[in-house]
Amino acid sequence: MADIRKQLLAAFEVEYREHVDAIRGALAQARAGEAVNVREVFRRAHSLKGAARAVDLPEIEEAAHAMEALFAEILEAGGQVSPSLAGLVAPHLATIERRASTVYRRDDIAEQHDSPLETLSSEFLRIDGDRLQQLSMAVHDLSGNLDRLDADAEDLRSLQARAEGLARMLEAPARLQDQTRLSQEARVIARGLRAASRAHKETALISQIAGARLRDEIERISLVPASTVFAGLETMLLDLANESGKRVEVKVEGLETQADRRLLQALRDPVIHLLRNAVVHGIETPIDRHSVGKSERGEIGLTFM
């Protein structure tokens, strides 16, 4: 049973981030005065609630339910998500991210489940359907070219058999040899070799292209948005600023940028360390900032490119 829960938690990590990112993006649209697909954000909140219930995370489930109720009211009224409503939803997103950050911190997980850290090493990757289709097509193309190589090999074996027959004819006594027949057979073999050589070069080139395409598709399918690793940075920094008695405005951009998950995970700790230092050592208190003519709120920005 413990193993099943670990797998469910690993799968939920991917799913909750996808829903939270989508809702956060919709709130940004609302604040910018753009129309929001209310039905879609309602569906996201509902799905998140159900997923949280499945892995027994009641705090996340309650926050998702609260968002669902807010979006349901707008949906029933046929209205739009306003900046004021976005302000009501944002705290629930922050609650979800705070709770998730404790669940997916390895030492907390190990303590909660009395198991070594390695037991939660399972990773789940949500793959875009179009990208999977491209990968399937690349495999199909390469497979087709491998079939062509088999056909080329069969042609070469046939030519080899004819060449061996010609050799036997040449070894026969001179009086039995038909020079015209020998000449014709040699020309047939020569033409066959030229055609086989051209076909082999063409097939080899196409196979090389197909192999490169397959490699590229495999590499692309392992890419994930930066948000899968760096989700929740804004909430974390705002909490740290409040604890330090400081006021900050956090702007994180480019979370949709795709990169290898292992690379993003390797960057996570150094980036968080730099951002923490920026809050603790780079931002003054509101009183100190006001005394030197600065706004009371400092700014911290991070852009993924």
Rosetta silent file (secondary structure, phi, psi, omega in degrees, C-alpha in Angstrom):
SEQUENCE: MADIRKQLLAAFEVEYREHVDAIRGALAQARAGEAVNVREVFRRAHSLKGAARAVDLPEIEEAAHAMEALFAEILEAGGQVSPSLAGLVAPHLATIERRASTVYRRDDIAEQHDSPLETLSSEFLRIDGDRLQQLSMAVHDLSGNLDRLDADAEDLRSLQARAEGLARMLEAPARLQDQTRLSQEARVIARGLRAASRAHKETALISQIAGARLRDEIERISLVPASTVFAGLETMLLDLANESGKRVEVKVEGLETQADRRLLQALRDPVIHLLRNAVVHGIETPIDRHSVGKSERGEIGLTFM
SCORE:     score description
SCORE:     0.000 S_00000001
   1 L     0.000  -37.738  179.830    0.000    0.000    0.000 S_00000001
   2 H   -62.951  -39.931  179.877    2.874    2.369    0.798 S_00000001
   3 H   -63.209  -39.166  178.948    4.334    1.805   -2.666 S_00000001
   4 H   -63.534  -41.989  179.905    1.009    2.692   -4.278 S_00000001
   5 H   -63.424  -40.047  179.559    0.818    5.931   -2.290 S_00000001
   6 H   -61.990  -41.518  179.092    4.338    6.868   -3.332 S_00000001
   7 H   -67.053  -39.634  178.222    3.448    6.341   -6.972 S_00000001
   8 H   -64.043  -40.818  178.216    0.242    8.356   -6.580 S_00000001
   9 H   -64.128  -40.499  179.140    2.156   11.202   -4.945 S_00000001
  10 H   -63.661  -40.861  177.940    4.728   11.177   -7.735 S_00000001
  11 H   -68.246  -38.401 -179.253    1.945   11.352  -10.344 S_00000001
  12 H   -64.975  -32.414  179.703    0.121   14.077   -8.392 S_00000001
  13 H   -57.485  -40.966  178.622    3.269   16.231   -8.381 S_00000001
  14 H   -70.921  -43.907 -173.727    3.027   16.537  -12.168 S_00000001
  15 H   -68.633  -45.432 -175.806   -0.744   16.972  -12.222 S_00000001
  16 H   -65.041  -36.772  179.923   -1.119   19.608   -9.508 S_00000001
  17 H   -65.552  -38.099  178.787    1.588   21.781  -11.051 S_00000001
  18 H   -63.135  -45.011 -179.726   -0.104   21.645  -14.427 S_00000001
  19 H   -66.966  -44.221 -178.800   -3.446   22.749  -12.938 S_00000001
  20 H   -63.084  -42.679  179.376   -1.903   25.454  -10.729 S_00000001
  21 H   -62.463  -40.841 -179.497    0.113   26.885  -13.639 S_00000001
  22 H   -65.562  -43.527  179.447   -2.983   26.988  -15.837 S_00000001
  23 H   -66.795  -42.005  178.772   -5.073   28.746  -13.167 S_00000001
  24 H   -62.003  -39.231  177.316   -2.264   31.171  -12.371 S_00000001
  25 H   -63.925  -38.463  178.249   -1.965   31.983  -16.066 S_00000001
  26 H   -65.246  -39.246  178.586   -5.705   32.648  -16.256 S_00000001
  27 H   -64.869  -37.301  177.422   -5.482   35.019  -13.269 S_00000001
  28 H   -63.947  -38.884  175.970   -2.665   36.899  -15.005 S_00000001
  29 H   -61.453  -44.069 -178.937   -4.929   37.247  -18.056 S_00000001
  30 H   -62.331  -42.866 -179.629   -7.730   38.604  -15.875 S_00000001
  31 H   -65.639  -28.462  179.340   -5.440   41.175  -14.260 S_00000001
  32 L   -85.639    3.161  178.424   -4.317   42.253  -17.740 S_00000001
  33 L    82.662   12.987 -179.551   -7.943   42.792  -18.745 S_00000001
  34 L   -92.487  154.818  178.793   -8.046   39.773  -21.047 S_00000001
  35 L   -71.199  145.156 -178.990  -10.934   37.318  -21.320 S_00000001
  36 L  -119.079  141.072  174.573  -10.566   34.038  -19.426 S_00000001
  37 L   -77.260   93.581 -173.818  -12.014   30.650  -20.302 S_00000001
  38 H   -63.513  -38.817 -179.503  -14.024   30.286  -17.087 S_00000001
  39 H   -62.092  -36.952 -179.257  -15.160   26.768  -17.889 S_00000001
  40 H   -68.863  -44.359 -179.523  -11.546   25.663  -18.286 S_00000001
  41 H   -69.706  -32.031  174.394  -10.338   27.113  -14.975 S_00000001
  42 H   -62.724  -44.413  178.564  -13.403   25.635  -13.252 S_00000001
  43 H   -61.733  -39.738  179.467  -12.488   22.232  -14.720 S_00000001
  44 H   -62.378  -46.413 -179.414   -8.899   22.666  -13.542 S_00000001
  45 H   -64.135  -40.212  179.375   -9.966   23.451   -9.979 S_00000001
  46 H   -64.784  -43.743  179.718  -12.405   20.517   -9.967 S_00000001
  47 H   -64.954  -39.778  179.183   -9.764   18.090  -11.284 S_00000001
  48 H   -63.841  -39.961  178.045   -7.238   19.341   -8.748 S_00000001
  49 H   -60.702  -46.225 -179.698   -9.741   18.781   -5.931 S_00000001
  50 H   -65.416  -40.030 -179.858  -10.340   15.210   -7.026 S_00000001
  51 H   -66.326  -38.804  179.221   -6.634   14.468   -7.458 S_00000001
  52 H   -67.045  -36.567  178.056   -5.857   15.855   -3.980 S_00000001
  53 H   -65.361  -36.754 -177.513   -8.587   13.704   -2.462 S_00000001
  54 H   -65.476  -29.408  179.962   -7.105   10.631   -4.169 S_00000001
  55 L  -105.049   11.330  174.695   -3.728   11.175   -2.468 S_00000001
  56 L    59.756   55.909  174.700   -5.264   12.257    0.862 S_00000001
  57 L  -121.115   81.470 -172.086   -4.123   15.883    0.928 S_00000001
  58 H   -61.412  -34.841 -179.349   -7.123   17.607    2.549 S_00000001
  59 H   -63.537  -42.901  178.311   -5.600   21.110    2.698 S_00000001
  60 H   -68.140  -39.631  178.581   -5.037   21.114   -1.044 S_00000001
  61 H   -60.350  -44.217 -179.838   -8.457   19.585   -1.598 S_00000001
  62 H   -64.868  -42.472 -179.960  -10.136   22.340    0.468 S_00000001
  63 H   -65.002  -41.016  178.304   -8.243   25.118   -1.318 S_00000001
  64 H   -65.142  -38.344  178.578   -9.125   23.636   -4.715 S_00000001
  65 H   -64.246  -39.319  178.716  -12.777   23.345   -3.639 S_00000001
  66 H   -63.465  -41.889  177.323  -12.793   27.013   -2.624 S_00000001
  67 H   -64.919  -42.922  179.758  -11.452   28.007   -6.048 S_00000001
  68 H   -57.538  -42.383 -179.482  -13.972   25.731   -7.738 S_00000001
  69 H   -64.670  -40.312  179.123  -16.815   27.451   -5.869 S_00000001
  70 H   -63.870  -45.215 -179.428  -15.601   30.906   -6.909 S_00000001
  71 H   -69.166  -32.259  179.619  -15.331   29.896  -10.562 S_00000001
  72 H   -63.754  -40.134  179.056  -18.715   28.123  -10.397 S_00000001
  73 H   -61.476  -44.534  179.204  -20.424   31.354   -9.339 S_00000001
  74 H   -65.156  -41.099 -178.072  -18.918   33.216  -12.287 S_00000001
  75 H   -63.456  -43.559 -179.455  -19.773   30.357  -14.650 S_00000001
  76 H   -67.410  -32.588  179.925  -23.410   30.269  -13.536 S_00000001
  77 H   -83.491   -7.020 -179.435  -23.706   34.037  -13.861 S_00000001
  78 L    69.780   24.998 -177.823  -22.169   33.971  -17.334 S_00000001
  79 L   -98.583 -162.632 -178.559  -19.553   36.499  -16.271 S_00000001
  80 L  -124.802  158.675  176.216  -15.798   36.842  -16.484 S_00000001
  81 L   -73.636  118.142 -178.875  -12.942   36.497  -14.021 S_00000001
  82 L   -95.386  164.430  176.423  -12.245   40.011  -12.763 S_00000001
  83 H   -57.642  -34.163  179.802   -9.040   41.315  -11.139 S_00000001
  84 H   -68.262  -39.645  176.825  -10.865   41.367   -7.800 S_00000001
  85 H   -66.609  -37.488  176.864  -11.845   37.705   -8.151 S_00000001
  86 H   -58.880  -35.647  178.243   -8.259   36.911   -9.128 S_00000001
  87 H   -67.636  -29.261  177.818   -7.236   38.432   -5.822 S_00000001
  88 H   -77.172  -30.971 -178.337   -9.584   36.056   -3.995 S_00000001
  89 H   -78.601  -35.333 -174.199   -8.262   33.000   -5.843 S_00000001
  90 H   -53.884  -42.789  178.516   -4.566   33.799   -5.412 S_00000001
  91 H   -60.935  -33.316  178.308   -4.418   32.949   -1.662 S_00000001
  92 H   -68.131  -37.753  175.397   -5.835   29.505   -2.375 S_00000001
  93 H   -62.986  -40.718  179.075   -3.109   28.913   -4.943 S_00000001
  94 H   -62.444  -40.213  178.014   -0.548   30.000   -2.367 S_00000001
  95 H   -61.398  -44.378  179.820   -2.006   27.520    0.140 S_00000001
  96 H   -61.245  -44.654 -177.381   -1.754   24.713   -2.395 S_00000001
  97 H   -68.802  -37.138  177.924    1.856   25.527   -3.216 S_00000001
  98 H   -64.307  -46.223 -179.211    2.858   25.803    0.439 S_00000001
  99 H   -65.163  -42.428  179.954    1.329   22.451    1.282 S_00000001
 100 H   -63.807  -35.938 -179.596    2.790   20.810   -1.822 S_00000001
 101 H   -63.670  -31.760  177.667    6.240   22.182   -1.012 S_00000001
 102 H   -77.569  -35.430 -179.597    6.176   20.341    2.311 S_00000001
 103 H   -66.250  -39.536 -174.140    4.885   17.119    0.760 S_00000001
 104 L   -98.412   14.007  169.369    7.580   17.012   -1.898 S_00000001
 105 L   -84.931  122.516 -167.415   10.469   17.977    0.343 S_00000001
 106 H   -57.420  -40.720 -177.087   12.340   14.665    0.580 S_00000001
 107 H   -67.395  -35.177  177.681   13.123   14.736    4.273 S_00000001
 108 H   -65.339  -42.539 -178.788    9.463   15.429    5.111 S_00000001
 109 H   -63.062  -44.465 -178.819    8.290   12.579    2.899 S_00000001
 110 H   -61.492  -39.660 -178.834   10.724   10.139    4.439 S_00000001
 111 H   -68.498  -39.465 -177.537    9.605   11.160    7.927 S_00000001
 112 H   -68.300  -32.726 -172.820    5.909   10.883    7.079 S_00000001
 113 H  -111.739    6.539  177.466    6.199    7.429    5.547 S_00000001
 114 L    51.091   47.978 -178.722    9.031    5.935    7.609 S_00000001
 115 L  -141.793  154.985  178.842   10.955    5.015    4.474 S_00000001
 116 L   -64.947  159.488 -176.383   14.326    5.918    2.961 S_00000001
 117 H   -59.841  -33.461 -175.483   14.491    8.810    0.513 S_00000001
 118 H   -63.447  -21.012 -174.125   15.122    6.518   -2.431 S_00000001
 119 H   -69.402  -16.344  177.370   11.666    4.974   -2.111 S_00000001
 120 H  -109.329   32.936 -178.017   10.070    8.075   -3.616 S_00000001
 121 L   -83.647   -4.100  179.472   12.449    8.317   -6.547 S_00000001
 122 L   -62.616  138.785  178.155    9.725    7.389   -9.076 S_00000001
 123 L  -123.488  139.159  176.011    9.128   10.120  -11.640 S_00000001
 124 L  -117.127  138.159 -177.311    6.082   10.639  -13.807 S_00000001
 125 L  -124.701  122.258  176.974    6.224   12.716  -16.949 S_00000001
 126 L   -84.273  123.483 -174.009    3.126   14.093  -18.659 S_00000001
 127 L  -108.730  131.564  177.561    3.692   13.900  -22.422 S_00000001
 128 L   -64.422  135.610 -177.164    1.945   16.108  -24.948 S_00000001
 129 H   -60.828  -41.594  179.063   -0.168   14.014  -27.346 S_00000001
 130 H   -63.095  -39.214 -179.616    1.108   15.795  -30.467 S_00000001
 131 H   -67.062  -38.188  178.066    4.696   15.248  -29.381 S_00000001
 132 H   -65.688  -36.695  178.117    4.036   11.556  -28.807 S_00000001
 133 H   -65.204  -40.712  177.289    2.508   11.331  -32.276 S_00000001
 134 H   -61.101  -40.802  178.120    5.620   12.946  -33.785 S_00000001
 135 H   -63.325  -42.568  179.202    7.764   10.388  -31.980 S_00000001
 136 H   -61.598  -41.447  179.199    5.584    7.566  -33.325 S_00000001
 137 H   -65.328  -38.556  179.237    5.927    8.910  -36.880 S_00000001
 138 H   -64.744  -41.105  176.974    9.695    9.142  -36.515 S_00000001
 139 H   -63.749  -41.734 -179.735    9.846    5.512  -35.365 S_00000001
 140 H   -62.736  -43.930  179.980    7.614    4.483  -38.279 S_00000001
 141 H   -62.487  -44.412 -179.818    9.848    6.290  -40.813 S_00000001
 142 H   -65.236  -40.146  178.806   12.992    4.699  -39.439 S_00000001
 143 H   -62.002  -40.527  178.639   11.343    1.271  -39.419 S_00000001
 144 H   -62.364  -38.705  179.630   10.350    1.719  -43.069 S_00000001
 145 H   -71.038  -32.129  175.432   13.916    2.535  -44.027 S_00000001
 146 H   -66.111  -35.430  175.167   15.193   -0.522  -42.193 S_00000001
 147 H   -64.073  -38.203  177.603   12.786   -2.585  -44.318 S_00000001
 148 H   -64.233  -36.849  177.059   14.297   -0.974  -47.415 S_00000001
 149 H   -62.634  -37.814  176.926   17.743   -1.997  -46.222 S_00000001
 150 H   -63.177  -40.969  178.445   16.507   -5.595  -46.046 S_00000001
 151 H   -64.580  -41.611  177.457   15.260   -5.321  -49.639 S_00000001
 152 H   -60.821  -40.801  179.873   18.606   -3.891  -50.740 S_00000001
 153 H   -63.999  -37.837  178.177   20.379   -6.786  -49.064 S_00000001
 154 H   -64.391  -41.273  177.039   18.151   -9.261  -50.933 S_00000001
 155 H   -61.207  -41.998  179.910   19.038   -7.576  -54.250 S_00000001
 156 H   -65.879  -37.621  177.818   22.728   -7.825  -53.411 S_00000001
 157 H   -64.498  -37.298  177.879   22.378  -11.518  -52.548 S_00000001
 158 H   -65.028  -41.810  177.817   20.728  -12.095  -55.942 S_00000001
 159 H   -65.279  -37.991  178.151   23.579  -10.294  -57.700 S_00000001
 160 H   -61.250  -41.846  179.025   26.079  -12.323  -55.734 S_00000001
 161 H   -62.854  -41.221  178.819   24.423  -15.541  -56.944 S_00000001
 162 H   -67.287  -39.100  178.581   24.589  -14.370  -60.563 S_00000001
 163 H   -63.888  -39.262  177.383   28.221  -13.361  -60.177 S_00000001
 164 H   -65.215  -36.544  176.583   29.052  -16.809  -58.805 S_00000001
 165 H   -65.271  -40.193  177.621   27.255  -18.357  -61.796 S_00000001
 166 H   -63.097  -40.721  179.212   29.281  -16.205  -64.161 S_00000001
 167 H   -60.845  -40.294  178.803   32.476  -17.304  -62.445 S_00000001
 168 H   -65.939  -37.066  178.081   31.535  -20.960  -62.997 S_00000001
 169 H   -64.485  -39.501  179.772   30.837  -20.262  -66.652 S_00000001
 170 H   -68.907  -26.640 -179.561   34.265  -18.682  -67.052 S_00000001
 171 H   -80.732  -11.844 -179.332   35.875  -21.706  -65.451 S_00000001
 172 L   -71.914  159.332  177.835   34.292  -24.046  -68.045 S_00000001
 173 L   -55.074  144.420 -173.702   36.349  -25.229  -71.091 S_00000001
 174 H   -58.327  -35.652 -176.157   36.741  -22.507  -73.715 S_00000001
 175 H   -67.700  -19.592 -178.800   34.967  -24.492  -76.439 S_00000001
 176 H   -94.523   -7.007 -175.466   31.809  -24.588  -74.337 S_00000001
 177 L   -80.349  137.784  173.645   31.714  -20.901  -73.540 S_00000001
 178 L  -102.771  103.315 -174.307   29.220  -18.633  -75.273 S_00000001
 179 H   -58.739  -38.326  179.797   30.982  -15.286  -75.395 S_00000001
 180 H   -63.925  -43.762  179.878   27.773  -13.379  -76.080 S_00000001
 181 H   -63.829  -41.701  178.061   26.063  -14.955  -73.129 S_00000001
 182 H   -61.169  -44.065 -179.808   29.019  -14.206  -70.872 S_00000001
 183 H   -62.955  -43.301  179.745   29.069  -10.585  -71.999 S_00000001
 184 H   -63.915  -43.181 -179.517   25.335  -10.169  -71.418 S_00000001
 185 H   -63.707  -40.452  179.226   25.511  -11.708  -67.956 S_00000001
 186 H   -63.013  -40.282  179.363   28.428   -9.433  -66.983 S_00000001
 187 H   -66.510  -40.381  178.142   26.485   -6.365  -68.139 S_00000001
 188 H   -59.948  -43.902 -179.999   23.406   -7.449  -66.144 S_00000001
 189 H   -65.745  -40.752 -179.665   25.526   -7.836  -63.018 S_00000001
 190 H   -63.718  -43.895  178.414   27.229   -4.466  -63.576 S_00000001
 191 H   -63.874  -41.449  179.050   23.884   -2.693  -64.011 S_00000001
 192 H   -62.259  -39.026  179.511   22.523   -4.423  -60.929 S_00000001
 193 H   -67.219  -39.845  178.177   25.527   -3.367  -58.865 S_00000001
 194 H   -63.874  -43.910  179.721   25.186    0.252  -59.982 S_00000001
 195 H   -65.246  -41.385  179.484   21.476    0.271  -59.125 S_00000001
 196 H   -64.563  -37.714  179.071   22.117   -1.434  -55.787 S_00000001
 197 H   -64.742  -44.073  178.806   24.845    1.075  -54.974 S_00000001
 198 H   -63.567  -44.222 -179.345   22.535    4.023  -55.717 S_00000001
 199 H   -63.318  -39.849 -179.978   19.699    2.477  -53.702 S_00000001
 200 H   -65.106  -42.574  179.279   22.016    1.770  -50.788 S_00000001
 201 H   -62.985  -42.989 -179.406   23.320    5.350  -50.733 S_00000001
 202 H   -65.032  -45.555 -179.376   19.779    6.737  -50.886 S_00000001
 203 H   -64.931  -40.625  179.272   18.505    4.414  -48.172 S_00000001
 204 H   -62.479  -41.037  179.735   21.518    5.119  -45.965 S_00000001
 205 H   -66.003  -46.560 -179.895   20.985    8.870  -46.297 S_00000001
 206 H   -63.837  -38.166  178.721   17.260    8.652  -45.569 S_00000001
 207 H   -65.513  -37.632  178.083   17.939    6.332  -42.628 S_00000001
 208 H   -63.729  -42.404  178.127   20.466    8.798  -41.249 S_00000001
 209 H   -64.948  -44.002 -179.634   17.891   11.588  -41.486 S_00000001
 210 H   -64.383  -39.349  178.476   15.205    9.382  -39.928 S_00000001
 211 H   -64.738  -40.732  178.764   17.570    8.365  -37.118 S_00000001
 212 H   -65.374  -39.523  178.421   18.454   12.000  -36.401 S_00000001
 213 H   -64.078  -42.741  178.812   14.765   12.902  -36.355 S_00000001
 214 H   -61.860  -42.804  178.370   14.038   10.063  -33.950 S_00000001
 215 H   -60.700  -43.675  179.812   16.865   11.202  -31.677 S_00000001
 216 H   -63.100  -42.095 -179.100   15.534   14.769  -31.710 S_00000001
 217 H   -65.844  -39.057  178.116   11.999   13.614  -30.909 S_00000001
 218 H   -63.899  -40.529  178.825   13.246   11.476  -28.022 S_00000001
 219 H   -66.228  -39.756 -179.306   15.172   14.451  -26.648 S_00000001
 220 H   -66.449  -36.282 -174.997   12.152   16.722  -27.006 S_00000001
 221 H   -69.380  -18.101  178.496    9.835   14.294  -25.261 S_00000001
 222 L   -89.194   -2.880  179.100   12.040   14.450  -22.152 S_00000001
 223 E   -79.369  144.556  178.181   11.695   18.246  -21.971 S_00000001
 224 E  -134.804  156.182  176.167    9.406   19.731  -19.349 S_00000001
 225 E   -64.978  149.066  178.308    8.330   23.304  -18.548 S_00000001
 226 L   -58.556  -25.557 -178.382   10.446   25.092  -15.968 S_00000001
 227 H   -63.117  -25.022 -178.964    7.277   25.344  -13.888 S_00000001
 228 H   -66.346  -22.305 -179.556    7.432   21.611  -13.101 S_00000001
 229 H  -110.725  -32.090 -173.519   10.524   22.255  -10.971 S_00000001
 230 H  -108.485   15.343  176.638   10.275   25.947  -10.072 S_00000001
 231 L   -62.668  143.066  176.394    6.562   26.270   -9.327 S_00000001
 232 L    90.082    5.068 -179.163    5.814   28.146   -6.124 S_00000001
 233 H   -62.308  -41.817 -178.526    8.821   30.488   -6.160 S_00000001
 234 H   -59.657  -47.742 -179.568    6.660   33.580   -5.781 S_00000001
 235 H   -61.614  -43.389 -179.154    4.895   32.204   -2.721 S_00000001
 236 H   -60.704  -45.358 -177.828    8.160   31.074   -1.155 S_00000001
 237 H   -69.966  -37.549  177.767    9.819   34.485   -1.602 S_00000001
 238 H   -65.185  -40.122  177.055    6.780   36.404   -0.372 S_00000001
 239 H   -63.110  -43.597 -179.378    6.658   34.213    2.751 S_00000001
 240 H   -64.172  -39.680  179.354   10.379   34.751    3.334 S_00000001
 241 H   -64.988  -42.589  179.116    9.989   38.510    2.906 S_00000001
 242 H   -62.486  -40.857  178.661    7.110   38.628    5.401 S_00000001
 243 H   -64.506  -30.382 -178.572    9.148   36.646    7.922 S_00000001
 244 L   -90.487    1.543 -179.713   12.024   39.113    7.458 S_00000001
 245 L    72.270   28.567 -178.695    9.787   42.152    7.846 S_00000001
 246 L  -120.226  162.055  179.031   10.323   43.195    4.241 S_00000001
 247 E  -120.722  127.092 -178.360    8.044   43.936    1.339 S_00000001
 248 E  -134.281  155.554  170.971    8.841   42.622   -2.101 S_00000001
 249 E  -115.342  119.959 -175.829    7.258   42.332   -5.500 S_00000001
 250 E  -105.553  131.471  178.615    8.198   39.066   -7.189 S_00000001
 251 E  -130.174  109.103  178.727    7.993   38.629  -10.951 S_00000001
 252 E  -109.774  122.534 -177.114    8.794   35.202  -12.388 S_00000001
 253 E  -122.974  156.204  174.405    8.582   34.927  -16.176 S_00000001
 254 L    79.062   20.140 -179.887    9.163   32.188  -18.717 S_00000001
 255 L   -64.518  -14.592  177.649    8.017   29.260  -16.573 S_00000001
 256 L   -82.939   -6.311 -179.996    6.674   27.704  -19.773 S_00000001
 257 L   -59.671  133.550 -176.975   10.237   27.443  -21.143 S_00000001
 258 E   -90.984  137.451  176.956   11.096   23.824  -21.952 S_00000001
 259 E  -156.510  165.737  177.526   14.293   22.180  -20.680 S_00000001
 260 E   -64.518  133.530 -176.044   15.589   18.795  -19.598 S_00000001
 261 H   -59.507  -39.041 -178.812   14.122   17.911  -16.204 S_00000001
 262 H   -64.608  -37.468  177.448   17.486   16.789  -14.826 S_00000001
 263 H   -65.106  -44.969  179.781   19.046   20.121  -15.757 S_00000001
 264 H   -61.744  -41.102  179.675   16.217   22.044  -14.112 S_00000001
 265 H   -65.553  -35.645  178.243   16.520   19.947  -10.955 S_00000001
 266 H   -67.846  -29.249 -178.993   20.270   20.592  -10.848 S_00000001
 267 H   -85.192  -19.270 -171.648   19.609   24.354  -11.074 S_00000001
 268 H   -56.437  -55.021 -175.774   16.824   24.446   -8.501 S_00000001
 269 H   -62.473  -46.983  177.618   18.888   24.598   -5.295 S_00000001
 270 H   -60.430  -40.255 -179.361   21.426   27.206   -6.556 S_00000001
 271 H   -65.640  -45.394  179.005   18.648   29.414   -7.922 S_00000001
 272 H   -62.163  -39.239  178.669   16.628   29.226   -4.713 S_00000001
 273 H   -61.321  -43.433  179.158   19.775   30.007   -2.695 S_00000001
 274 H   -64.778  -41.154 -179.502   20.410   33.128   -4.813 S_00000001
 275 H   -68.124  -38.237  176.183   16.811   34.278   -4.484 S_00000001
 276 H   -61.681  -43.865  178.495   16.840   33.779   -0.719 S_00000001
 277 H   -62.404  -36.086  179.790   20.012   35.859   -0.501 S_00000001
 278 H   -62.548  -39.316  179.150   18.364   38.515   -2.654 S_00000001
 279 H   -72.896  -48.869 -173.300   15.523   38.816   -0.129 S_00000001
 280 H   -71.797  -42.995 -173.275   17.600   38.529    3.049 S_00000001
 281 H  -109.126  -18.788 -175.632   20.645   40.557    2.007 S_00000001
 282 H   -98.643  -17.546 -178.450   19.605   42.495   -1.080 S_00000001
 283 L  -111.390  127.723  178.314   16.311   44.039    0.049 S_00000001
 284 L   -82.653  167.491  175.150   16.182   46.603    2.864 S_00000001
 285 L   -69.986  158.560 -179.962   13.339   46.973    5.331 S_00000001
 286 H   -54.638  -38.631 -179.507   10.552   49.383    4.345 S_00000001
 287 H   -65.168  -46.313  179.933   11.837   51.967    6.862 S_00000001
 288 H   -64.126  -39.354 -179.942   15.403   51.813    5.541 S_00000001
 289 H   -67.238  -40.666  179.549   14.235   52.013    1.942 S_00000001
 290 H   -64.571  -35.676 -177.394   11.994   54.979    2.692 S_00000001
 291 H   -65.955  -23.738  179.922   14.843   56.800    4.426 S_00000001
 292 L  -107.690   16.598  174.313   16.928   56.764    1.239 S_00000001
 293 L    81.480   16.819  177.588   14.071   57.707   -1.045 S_00000001
 294 L   -95.227  160.924  173.692   13.213   54.242   -2.328 S_00000001
 295 L   -68.330  153.406 -176.751    9.776   52.710   -2.554 S_00000001
 296 L   -67.223  -21.104 -176.760    8.925   50.526    0.430 S_00000001
 297 E  -104.371  123.107  175.906    8.583   47.484   -1.798 S_00000001
 298 E   -84.378  164.924 -178.129   11.673   45.944   -3.384 S_00000001
 299 E  -120.416  135.848  175.411   11.589   44.054   -6.653 S_00000001
 300 E  -129.496  127.767 -178.723   12.939   40.585   -7.423 S_00000001
 301 E  -127.227  146.485  176.270   12.737   39.153  -10.920 S_00000001
 302 E  -142.802  126.562 -178.033   13.584   35.813  -12.470 S_00000001
 303 E  -123.912  126.491  174.045   13.247   35.015  -16.171 S_00000001
 304 L   -95.756  128.878 -176.598   13.626   31.603  -17.766 S_00000001
 305 L  -126.662    0.000    0.000   14.712   31.790  -21.402 S_00000001
